[in-house]
Coordinates of C-alpha atoms in Angstrom, one line a residue:
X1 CA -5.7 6.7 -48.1
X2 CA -8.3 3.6 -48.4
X3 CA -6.5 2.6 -51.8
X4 CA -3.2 2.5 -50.2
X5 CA -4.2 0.9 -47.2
X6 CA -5.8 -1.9 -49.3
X7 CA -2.0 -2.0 -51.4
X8 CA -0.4 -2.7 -48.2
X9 CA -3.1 -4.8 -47.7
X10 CA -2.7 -7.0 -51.2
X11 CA 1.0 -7.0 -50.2
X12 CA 0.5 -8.7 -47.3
X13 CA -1.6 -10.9 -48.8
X14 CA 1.4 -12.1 -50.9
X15 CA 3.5 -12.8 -48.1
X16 CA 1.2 -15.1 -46.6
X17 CA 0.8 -16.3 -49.6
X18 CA 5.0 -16.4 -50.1
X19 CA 5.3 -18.3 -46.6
X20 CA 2.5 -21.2 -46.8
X21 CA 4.2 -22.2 -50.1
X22 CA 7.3 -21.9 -48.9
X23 CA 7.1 -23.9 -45.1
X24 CA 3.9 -25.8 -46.2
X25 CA 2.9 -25.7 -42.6
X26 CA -0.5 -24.5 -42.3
X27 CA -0.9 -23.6 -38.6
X28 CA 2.1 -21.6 -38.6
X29 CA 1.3 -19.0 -41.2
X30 CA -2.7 -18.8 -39.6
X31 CA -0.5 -17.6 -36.5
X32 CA 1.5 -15.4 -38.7
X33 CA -1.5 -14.2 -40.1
X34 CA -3.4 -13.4 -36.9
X35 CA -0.6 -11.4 -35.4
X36 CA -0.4 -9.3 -38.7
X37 CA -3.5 -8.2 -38.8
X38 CA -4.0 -8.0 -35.3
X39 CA -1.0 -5.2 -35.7
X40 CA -2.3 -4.3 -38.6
X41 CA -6.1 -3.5 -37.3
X42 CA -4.6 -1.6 -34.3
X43 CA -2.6 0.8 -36.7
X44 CA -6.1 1.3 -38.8
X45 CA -7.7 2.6 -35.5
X46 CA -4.7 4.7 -34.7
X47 CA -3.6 6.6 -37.4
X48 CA -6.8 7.3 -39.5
X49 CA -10.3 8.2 -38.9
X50 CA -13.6 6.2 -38.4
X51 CA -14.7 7.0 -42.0
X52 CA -11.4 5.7 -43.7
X53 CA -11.7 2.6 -41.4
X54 CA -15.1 1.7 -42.5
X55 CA -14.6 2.5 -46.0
X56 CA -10.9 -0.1 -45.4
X57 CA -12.6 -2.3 -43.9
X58 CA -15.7 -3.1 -46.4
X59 CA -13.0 -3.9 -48.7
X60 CA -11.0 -6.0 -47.0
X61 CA -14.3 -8.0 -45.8
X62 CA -14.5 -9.0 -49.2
X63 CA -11.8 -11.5 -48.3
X64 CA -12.6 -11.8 -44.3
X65 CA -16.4 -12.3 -44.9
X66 CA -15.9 -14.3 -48.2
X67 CA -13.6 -16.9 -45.9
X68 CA -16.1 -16.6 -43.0
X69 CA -19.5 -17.9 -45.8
X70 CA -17.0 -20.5 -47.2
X71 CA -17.1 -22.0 -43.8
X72 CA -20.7 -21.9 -43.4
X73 CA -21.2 -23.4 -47.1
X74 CA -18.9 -26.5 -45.8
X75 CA -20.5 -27.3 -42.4
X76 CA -23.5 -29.1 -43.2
X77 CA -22.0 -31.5 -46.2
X78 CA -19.0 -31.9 -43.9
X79 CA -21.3 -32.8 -41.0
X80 CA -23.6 -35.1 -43.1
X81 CA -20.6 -37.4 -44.7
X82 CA -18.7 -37.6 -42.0
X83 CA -21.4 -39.6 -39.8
X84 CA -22.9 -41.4 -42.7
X85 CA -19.5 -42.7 -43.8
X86 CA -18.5 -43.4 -40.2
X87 CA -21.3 -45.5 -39.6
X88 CA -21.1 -46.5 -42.7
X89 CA -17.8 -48.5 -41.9
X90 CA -19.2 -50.0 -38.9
X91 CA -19.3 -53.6 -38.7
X92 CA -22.0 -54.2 -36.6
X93 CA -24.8 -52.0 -35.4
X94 CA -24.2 -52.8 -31.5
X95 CA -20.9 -50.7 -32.1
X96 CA -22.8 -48.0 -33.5
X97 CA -24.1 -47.8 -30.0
X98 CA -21.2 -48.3 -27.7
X99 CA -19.5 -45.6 -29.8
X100 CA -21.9 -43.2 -29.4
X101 CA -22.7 -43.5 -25.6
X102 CA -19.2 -43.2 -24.9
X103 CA -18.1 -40.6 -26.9
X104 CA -21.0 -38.3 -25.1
X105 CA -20.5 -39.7 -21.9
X106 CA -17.3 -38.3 -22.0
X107 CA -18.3 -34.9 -23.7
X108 CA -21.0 -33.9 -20.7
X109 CA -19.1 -34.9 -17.8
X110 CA -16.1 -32.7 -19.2
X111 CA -18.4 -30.1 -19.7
X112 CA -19.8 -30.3 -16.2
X113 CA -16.6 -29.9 -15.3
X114 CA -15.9 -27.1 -17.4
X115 CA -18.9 -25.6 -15.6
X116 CA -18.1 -26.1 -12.6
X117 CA -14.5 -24.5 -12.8
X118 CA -16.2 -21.7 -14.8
X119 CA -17.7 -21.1 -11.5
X120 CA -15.3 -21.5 -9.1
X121 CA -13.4 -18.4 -11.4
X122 CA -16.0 -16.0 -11.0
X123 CA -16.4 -16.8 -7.2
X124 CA -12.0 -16.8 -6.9
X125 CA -12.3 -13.4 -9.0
X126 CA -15.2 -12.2 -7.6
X127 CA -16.9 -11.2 -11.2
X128 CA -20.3 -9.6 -10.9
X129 CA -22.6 -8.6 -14.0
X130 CA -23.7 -5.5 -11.7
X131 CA -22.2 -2.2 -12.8
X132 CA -21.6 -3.2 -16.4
X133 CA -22.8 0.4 -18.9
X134 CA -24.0 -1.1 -22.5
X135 CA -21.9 1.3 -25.0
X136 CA -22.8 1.2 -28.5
X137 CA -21.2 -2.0 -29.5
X138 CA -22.9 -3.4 -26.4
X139 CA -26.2 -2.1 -27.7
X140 CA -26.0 -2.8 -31.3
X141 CA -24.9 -6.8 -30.1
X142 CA -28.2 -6.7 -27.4
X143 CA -30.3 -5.6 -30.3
X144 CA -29.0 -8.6 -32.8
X145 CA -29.2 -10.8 -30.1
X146 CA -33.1 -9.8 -28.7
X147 CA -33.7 -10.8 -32.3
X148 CA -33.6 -14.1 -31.8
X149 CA -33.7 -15.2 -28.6
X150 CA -37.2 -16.9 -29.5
X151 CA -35.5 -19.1 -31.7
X152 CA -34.8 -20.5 -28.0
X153 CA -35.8 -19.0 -24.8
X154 CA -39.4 -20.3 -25.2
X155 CA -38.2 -24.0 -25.5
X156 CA -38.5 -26.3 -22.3
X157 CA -35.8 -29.0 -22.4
X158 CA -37.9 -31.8 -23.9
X159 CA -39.2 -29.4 -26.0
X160 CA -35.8 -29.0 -27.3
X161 CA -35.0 -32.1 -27.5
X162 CA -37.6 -33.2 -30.0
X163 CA -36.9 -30.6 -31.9
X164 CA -33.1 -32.1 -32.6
X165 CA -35.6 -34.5 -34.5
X166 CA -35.5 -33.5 -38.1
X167 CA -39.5 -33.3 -39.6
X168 CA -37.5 -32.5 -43.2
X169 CA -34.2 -33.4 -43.4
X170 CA -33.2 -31.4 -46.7
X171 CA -34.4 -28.4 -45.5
X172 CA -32.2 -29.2 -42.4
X173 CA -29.3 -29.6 -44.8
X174 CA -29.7 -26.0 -45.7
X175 CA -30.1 -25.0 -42.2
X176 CA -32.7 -23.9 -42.3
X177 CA -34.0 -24.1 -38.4
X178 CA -31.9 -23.5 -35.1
X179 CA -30.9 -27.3 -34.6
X180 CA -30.0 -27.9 -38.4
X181 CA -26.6 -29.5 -37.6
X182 CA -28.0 -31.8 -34.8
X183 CA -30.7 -32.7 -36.7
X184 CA -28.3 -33.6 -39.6
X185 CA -26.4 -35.6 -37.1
X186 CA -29.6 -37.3 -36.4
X187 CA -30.7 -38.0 -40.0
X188 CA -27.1 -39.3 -41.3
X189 CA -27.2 -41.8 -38.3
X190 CA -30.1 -43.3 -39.5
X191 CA -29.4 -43.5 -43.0
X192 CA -26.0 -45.0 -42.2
X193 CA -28.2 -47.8 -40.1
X194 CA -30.5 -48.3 -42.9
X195 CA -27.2 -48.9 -45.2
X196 CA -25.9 -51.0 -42.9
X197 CA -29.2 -53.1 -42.4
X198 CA -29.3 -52.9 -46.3
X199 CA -26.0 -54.4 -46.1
X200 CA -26.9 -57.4 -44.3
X201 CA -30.1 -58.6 -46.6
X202 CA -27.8 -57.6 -49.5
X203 CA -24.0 -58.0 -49.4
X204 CA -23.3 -56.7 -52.9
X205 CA -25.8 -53.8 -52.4
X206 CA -23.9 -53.0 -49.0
X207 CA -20.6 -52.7 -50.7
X208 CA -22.1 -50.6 -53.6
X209 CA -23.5 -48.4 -50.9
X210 CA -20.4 -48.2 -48.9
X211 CA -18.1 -47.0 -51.9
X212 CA -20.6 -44.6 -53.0
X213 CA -20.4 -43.0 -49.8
X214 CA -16.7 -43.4 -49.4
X215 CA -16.4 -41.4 -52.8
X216 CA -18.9 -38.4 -51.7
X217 CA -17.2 -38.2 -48.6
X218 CA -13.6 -38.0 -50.1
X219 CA -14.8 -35.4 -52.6
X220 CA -16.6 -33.1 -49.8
X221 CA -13.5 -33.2 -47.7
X222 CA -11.3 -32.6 -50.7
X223 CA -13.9 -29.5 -50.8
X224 CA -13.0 -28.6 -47.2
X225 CA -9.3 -29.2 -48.0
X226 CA -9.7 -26.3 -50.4
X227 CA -11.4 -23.7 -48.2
X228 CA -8.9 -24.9 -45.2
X229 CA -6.3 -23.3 -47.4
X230 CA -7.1 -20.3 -47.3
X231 CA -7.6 -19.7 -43.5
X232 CA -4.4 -18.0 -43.2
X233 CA -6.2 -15.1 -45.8
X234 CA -9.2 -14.8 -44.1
X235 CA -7.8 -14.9 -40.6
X236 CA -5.8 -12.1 -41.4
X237 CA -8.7 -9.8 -43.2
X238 CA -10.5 -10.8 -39.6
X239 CA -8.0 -10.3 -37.3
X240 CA -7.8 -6.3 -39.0
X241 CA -11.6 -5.8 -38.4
X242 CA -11.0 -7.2 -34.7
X243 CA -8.1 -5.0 -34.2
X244 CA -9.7 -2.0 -35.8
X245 CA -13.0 -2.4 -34.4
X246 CA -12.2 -3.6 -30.6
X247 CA -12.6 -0.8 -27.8
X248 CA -9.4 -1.4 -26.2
X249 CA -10.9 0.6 -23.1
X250 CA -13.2 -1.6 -22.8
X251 CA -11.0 -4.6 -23.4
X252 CA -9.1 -3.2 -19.9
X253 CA -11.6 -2.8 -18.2
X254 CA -13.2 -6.1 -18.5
X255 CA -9.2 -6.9 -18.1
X256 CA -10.7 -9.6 -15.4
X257 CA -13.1 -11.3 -16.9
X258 CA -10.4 -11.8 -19.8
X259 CA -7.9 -13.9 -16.9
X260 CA -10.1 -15.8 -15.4
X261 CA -11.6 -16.8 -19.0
X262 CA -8.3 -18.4 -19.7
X263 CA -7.3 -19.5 -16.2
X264 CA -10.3 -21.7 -16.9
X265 CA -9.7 -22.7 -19.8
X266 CA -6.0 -23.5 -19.2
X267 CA -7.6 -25.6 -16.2
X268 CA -9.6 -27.5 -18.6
X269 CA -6.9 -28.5 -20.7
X270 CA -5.2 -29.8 -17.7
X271 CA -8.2 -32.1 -16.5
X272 CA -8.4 -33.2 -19.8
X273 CA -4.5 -34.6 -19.5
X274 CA -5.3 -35.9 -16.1
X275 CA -8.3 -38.1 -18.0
X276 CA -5.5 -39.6 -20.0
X277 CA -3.0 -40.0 -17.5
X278 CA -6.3 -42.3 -15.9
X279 CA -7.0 -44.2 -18.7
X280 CA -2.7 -44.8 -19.1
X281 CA -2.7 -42.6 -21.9
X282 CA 0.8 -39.7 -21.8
X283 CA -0.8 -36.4 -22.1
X284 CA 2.6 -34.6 -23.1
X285 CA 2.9 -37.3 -26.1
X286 CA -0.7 -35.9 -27.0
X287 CA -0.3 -32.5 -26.7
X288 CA 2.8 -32.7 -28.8
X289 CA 0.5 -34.5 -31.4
X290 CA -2.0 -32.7 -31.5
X291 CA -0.7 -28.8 -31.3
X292 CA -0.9 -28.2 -34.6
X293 CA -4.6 -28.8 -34.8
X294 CA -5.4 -26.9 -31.9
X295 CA -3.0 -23.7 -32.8
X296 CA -5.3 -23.8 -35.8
X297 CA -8.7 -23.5 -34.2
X298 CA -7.0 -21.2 -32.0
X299 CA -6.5 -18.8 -34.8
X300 CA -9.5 -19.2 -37.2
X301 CA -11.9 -19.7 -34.2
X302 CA -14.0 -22.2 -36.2
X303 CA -14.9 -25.9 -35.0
X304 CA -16.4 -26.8 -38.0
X305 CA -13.3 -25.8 -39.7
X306 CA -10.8 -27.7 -38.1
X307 CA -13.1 -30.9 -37.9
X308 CA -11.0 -32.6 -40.8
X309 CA -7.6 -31.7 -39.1
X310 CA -9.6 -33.0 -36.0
X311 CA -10.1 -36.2 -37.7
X312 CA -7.0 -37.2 -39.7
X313 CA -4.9 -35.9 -36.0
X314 CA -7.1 -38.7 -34.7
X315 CA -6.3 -41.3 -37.4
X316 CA -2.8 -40.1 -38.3
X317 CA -1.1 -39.1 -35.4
X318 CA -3.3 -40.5 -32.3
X319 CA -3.8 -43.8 -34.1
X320 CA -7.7 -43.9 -33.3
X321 CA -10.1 -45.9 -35.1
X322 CA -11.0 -44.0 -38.3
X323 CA -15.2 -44.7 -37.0
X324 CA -14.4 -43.6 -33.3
X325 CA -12.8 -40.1 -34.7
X326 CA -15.0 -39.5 -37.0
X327 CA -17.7 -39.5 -34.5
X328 CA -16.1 -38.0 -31.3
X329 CA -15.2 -35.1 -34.2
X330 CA -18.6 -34.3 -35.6
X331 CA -20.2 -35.0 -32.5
X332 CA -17.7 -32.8 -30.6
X333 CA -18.8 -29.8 -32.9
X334 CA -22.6 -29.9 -32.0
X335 CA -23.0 -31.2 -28.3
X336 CA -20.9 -30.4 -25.4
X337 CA -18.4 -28.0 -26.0
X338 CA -16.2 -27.6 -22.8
X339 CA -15.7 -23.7 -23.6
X340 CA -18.1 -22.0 -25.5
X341 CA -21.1 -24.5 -23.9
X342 CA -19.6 -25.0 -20.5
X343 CA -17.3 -22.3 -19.0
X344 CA -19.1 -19.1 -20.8
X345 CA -22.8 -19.7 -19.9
X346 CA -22.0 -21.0 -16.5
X347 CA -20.1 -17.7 -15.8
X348 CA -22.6 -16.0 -16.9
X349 CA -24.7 -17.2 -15.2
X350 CA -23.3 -16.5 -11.5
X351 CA -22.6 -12.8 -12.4
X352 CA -25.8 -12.3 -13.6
X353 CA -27.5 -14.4 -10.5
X354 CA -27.0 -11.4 -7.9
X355 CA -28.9 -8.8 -10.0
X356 CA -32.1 -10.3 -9.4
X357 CA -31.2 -11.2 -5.8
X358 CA -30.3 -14.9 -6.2
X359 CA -27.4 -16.3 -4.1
X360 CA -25.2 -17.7 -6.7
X361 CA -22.6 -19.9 -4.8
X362 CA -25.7 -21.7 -3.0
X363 CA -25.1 -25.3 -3.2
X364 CA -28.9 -25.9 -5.0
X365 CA -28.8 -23.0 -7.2
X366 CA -25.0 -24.3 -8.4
X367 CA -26.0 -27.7 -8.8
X368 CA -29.0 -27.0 -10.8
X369 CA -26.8 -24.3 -12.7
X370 CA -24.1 -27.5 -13.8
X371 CA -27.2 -29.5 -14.4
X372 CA -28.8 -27.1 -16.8
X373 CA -25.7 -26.1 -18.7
X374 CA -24.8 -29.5 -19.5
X375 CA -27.9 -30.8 -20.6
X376 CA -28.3 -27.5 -22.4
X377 CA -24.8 -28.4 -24.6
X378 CA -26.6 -30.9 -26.7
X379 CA -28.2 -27.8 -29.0
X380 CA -25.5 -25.0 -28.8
X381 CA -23.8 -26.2 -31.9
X382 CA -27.2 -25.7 -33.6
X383 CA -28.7 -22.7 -32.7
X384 CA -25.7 -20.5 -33.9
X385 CA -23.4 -17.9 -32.6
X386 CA -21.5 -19.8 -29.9
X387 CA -21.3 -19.1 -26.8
X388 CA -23.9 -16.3 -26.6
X389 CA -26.4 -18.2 -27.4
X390 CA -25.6 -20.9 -25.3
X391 CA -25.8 -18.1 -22.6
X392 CA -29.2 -17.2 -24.2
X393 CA -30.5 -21.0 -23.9
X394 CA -29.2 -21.5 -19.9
X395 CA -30.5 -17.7 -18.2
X396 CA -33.8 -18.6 -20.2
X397 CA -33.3 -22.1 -18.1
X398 CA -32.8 -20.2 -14.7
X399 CA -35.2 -17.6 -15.9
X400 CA -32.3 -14.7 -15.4
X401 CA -32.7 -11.7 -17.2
X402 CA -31.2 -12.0 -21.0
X403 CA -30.5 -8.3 -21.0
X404 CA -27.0 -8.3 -19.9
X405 CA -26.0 -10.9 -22.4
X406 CA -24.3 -8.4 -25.3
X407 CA -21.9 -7.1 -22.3
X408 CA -19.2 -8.4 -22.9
X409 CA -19.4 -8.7 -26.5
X410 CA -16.3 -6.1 -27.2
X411 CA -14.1 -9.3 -25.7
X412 CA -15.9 -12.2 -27.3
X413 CA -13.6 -12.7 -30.1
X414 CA -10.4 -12.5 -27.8
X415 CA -11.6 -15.3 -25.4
X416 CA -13.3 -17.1 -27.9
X417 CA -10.2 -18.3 -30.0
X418 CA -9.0 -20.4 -26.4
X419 CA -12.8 -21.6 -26.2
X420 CA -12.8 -22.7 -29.5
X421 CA -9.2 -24.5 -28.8
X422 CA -10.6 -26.6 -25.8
X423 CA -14.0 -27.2 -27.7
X424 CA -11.5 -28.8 -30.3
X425 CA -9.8 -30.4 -27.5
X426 CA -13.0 -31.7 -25.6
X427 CA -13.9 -33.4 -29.2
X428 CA -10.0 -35.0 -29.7
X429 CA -10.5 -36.5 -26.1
X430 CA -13.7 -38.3 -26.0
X431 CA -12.2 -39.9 -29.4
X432 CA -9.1 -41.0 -27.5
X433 CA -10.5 -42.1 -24.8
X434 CA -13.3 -44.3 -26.2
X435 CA -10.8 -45.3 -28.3
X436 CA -8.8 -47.1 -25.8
X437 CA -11.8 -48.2 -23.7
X438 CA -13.8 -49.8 -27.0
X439 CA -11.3 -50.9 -29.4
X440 CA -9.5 -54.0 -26.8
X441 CA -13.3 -55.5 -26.9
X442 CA -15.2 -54.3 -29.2
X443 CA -15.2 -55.4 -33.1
X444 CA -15.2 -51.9 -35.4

């Protein structure tokens, strides 16, 4: 029965296959493709048993994993060219700072406010941690995650902050250490200063430096272009192990927590068109612009993936300054992510509050909670895994138990596709906003 399930599974292969090259449109066949095997996982647990399953699915891994260490390969040459050439382009070093401090600006205060509507959910749907039973799933994800909470749980917030400061940068390349891609971020900056200083003594010199890093940078995102391609294959060979894998009980039960996820994330997206509206900008013209790019983080639940749709939306479609996106999307990527760094830990965080007798709607315990979270944000990109581990890094904060943290694990990848949508999002706005504030005044 494996061999014909991994036919059917070939065939469909095809069809994907059939349908990109037929509509070229990318983001519709990764939403064909997660609906397929969605169906297709949910047939698997079905109609066979658990050994046919696991022997189905180690096959079809080939393609879901092999798509899945593709993206991993990319991440850190994608995140390494795309600040050095940004900066790279810059005229003047003073922009290098403007940019920068208004890009994050805008990045923590949404996700403040992503923390702050995070809570207001859990106290509207009156979420608790207490009560939760660990199943085996729930186990198994504790046990993963004890093993490395001491990447982080031991780091005080200065603490973590000089460690974003790379002590060898190649081995951060290879990420190597917890805060790789920050510490890449950190690195490229400089180097792109140093060219740009270079550039000043030495005109010539600049412009030989400038090309050779506008060359690299077009080669490594015609890499990415490559592995983009082939979302809608590994989307589907993921969306089969979700489907086939997911306790659907279980997804029921925590049927709450689900809603007011994406009640809060639906909110988010909505203060993030009443920023534009502010700064005179027509969110429905945005949102039409930039669908596309978000229906495709939606469905291959990847930032890092989507960063060079997330740019040439920017450039193309949004008409921001090639520097300004470049930076809002890298930088969007690795600090302040509205959902996976704001809305997750901060719910977490109140519904775990009561089982060790703290009031968690107290004005001082919610003000230090916003606090925490969002400072917090500038590291979650580099420690890995998301959102869990940006839970991790806040209850360490607060000093609330970590032991309920792989509870809700069976409904991580269900909420995390909208997360990863509005972390997408977050990025696309502080580019379009600084680009309207910096680019009347400011030379680029």
């Amino acid at each position: 029965m494996s061999i014909l399930n991994l036919i059917i599974f070939a065939a469909l292969l095809f069809v994907l296959f059939s349908i990109y090259n037929k509509t070229q449109k990318l983001g519709i066949t990764v939403f064909i493709a997660l609906l397929l095997g969605l169906a297709g996982g949910a047939l698997l647990q079905i109609f066979y048993e658990k050994s046919i399953i696991d022997t189905t699915l180690d096959w079809i891994n080939l393609v879901g994993g092999g798509y899945v260490r593709l993206l991993q390969m990319i991440v850190m040459p994608l995140v390494f060219i795309s600040i050095l050439s940004a900066i790279t382009r810059l005229n003047q070093v003073q922009s290098l700072g403007k940019i920068s401090f208004s890009v994050l600006a805008i990045l923590l205060v949404t996700t403040a406010i992503a923390a702050a509507i995070g809570i207001a959910l859990v106290y509207l749907f009156d979420l608790s941690a207490e009560g939760l039973v660990a199943g085996e799933r729930e186990l198994a994800a504790q046990a993963r995650v004890d093993g490395r909470v001491g990447q982080v749980s031991n780091l005080s917030v200065p603490a973590m902050l000089v460690s974003f400061i790379p002590r060898n940068p190649f081995a951060e390349l290879t990420g190597a250490n917890p805060t790789s891609i920050i510490s890449t971020v950190i690195f490229s900056a400089f180097l792109g200063i140093a060219a740009l200083s270079l550039g000043k003594e030495d005109k010539s010199l600049g412009e030989r430096i400038a090309q050779g890093v506008e060359t690299l940078n077009k080669l490594v995102m015609r890499l990415v272009r490559f592995v983009i391609r082939l979302t809608p294959y590994g989307v589907f060979a993921l969306m089969i192990k979700m489907g086939a894998t997911s306790q659907w009980a279980d997804i029921v039960k925590l049927g709450n927590f689900i809603v007011a996820s994406y009640i809060a994330i639906i909110l988010m997206f909505l203060v993030h068109g009443i920023l534009l509206f502010v700064v005179k900008i027509n969110p429905i013209d945005y949102y039409k612009k930039v669908m596309p790019t978000l229906s495709f983080a939606f469905s291959s639940r990847s930032s890092a993936a989507t960063l060079p749709l997330n740019i040439e939306t920017q450039t193309n479609k949004l008409n921001n300054n090639s520097t300004i996106a470049n930076f809002s999307a890298t930088l969007g990527a690795t600090i302040g992510q509205n959902g996976c760094a704001g809305i997750y830990p901060a719910m977490l965080a109140v519904m775990v509050a009561p089982t060790v007798g703290i009031d968690p709607f107290s004005f001082q315990y919610i003000l230090t909670l916003i606090l925490v979270v969002t400072i917090s944000s500038f590291g979650i990109a580099g420690v890995g895994g998301g959102a869990t581990f940006a839970a991790i890094v806040v209850l360490s904060s607060l000093d609330l138990p970590l032991a309920l943290v792989g509870l809700l694990i069976s409904v991580e990848p269900l909420i995390d596709m909208g997360r990863t949508a509005l972390n997408v999002n977050g990025s696309m706005i502080a580019g379009t906003i600084s680009n309207k504030l910096l680019t009347k005044n400011t030379s680029i």
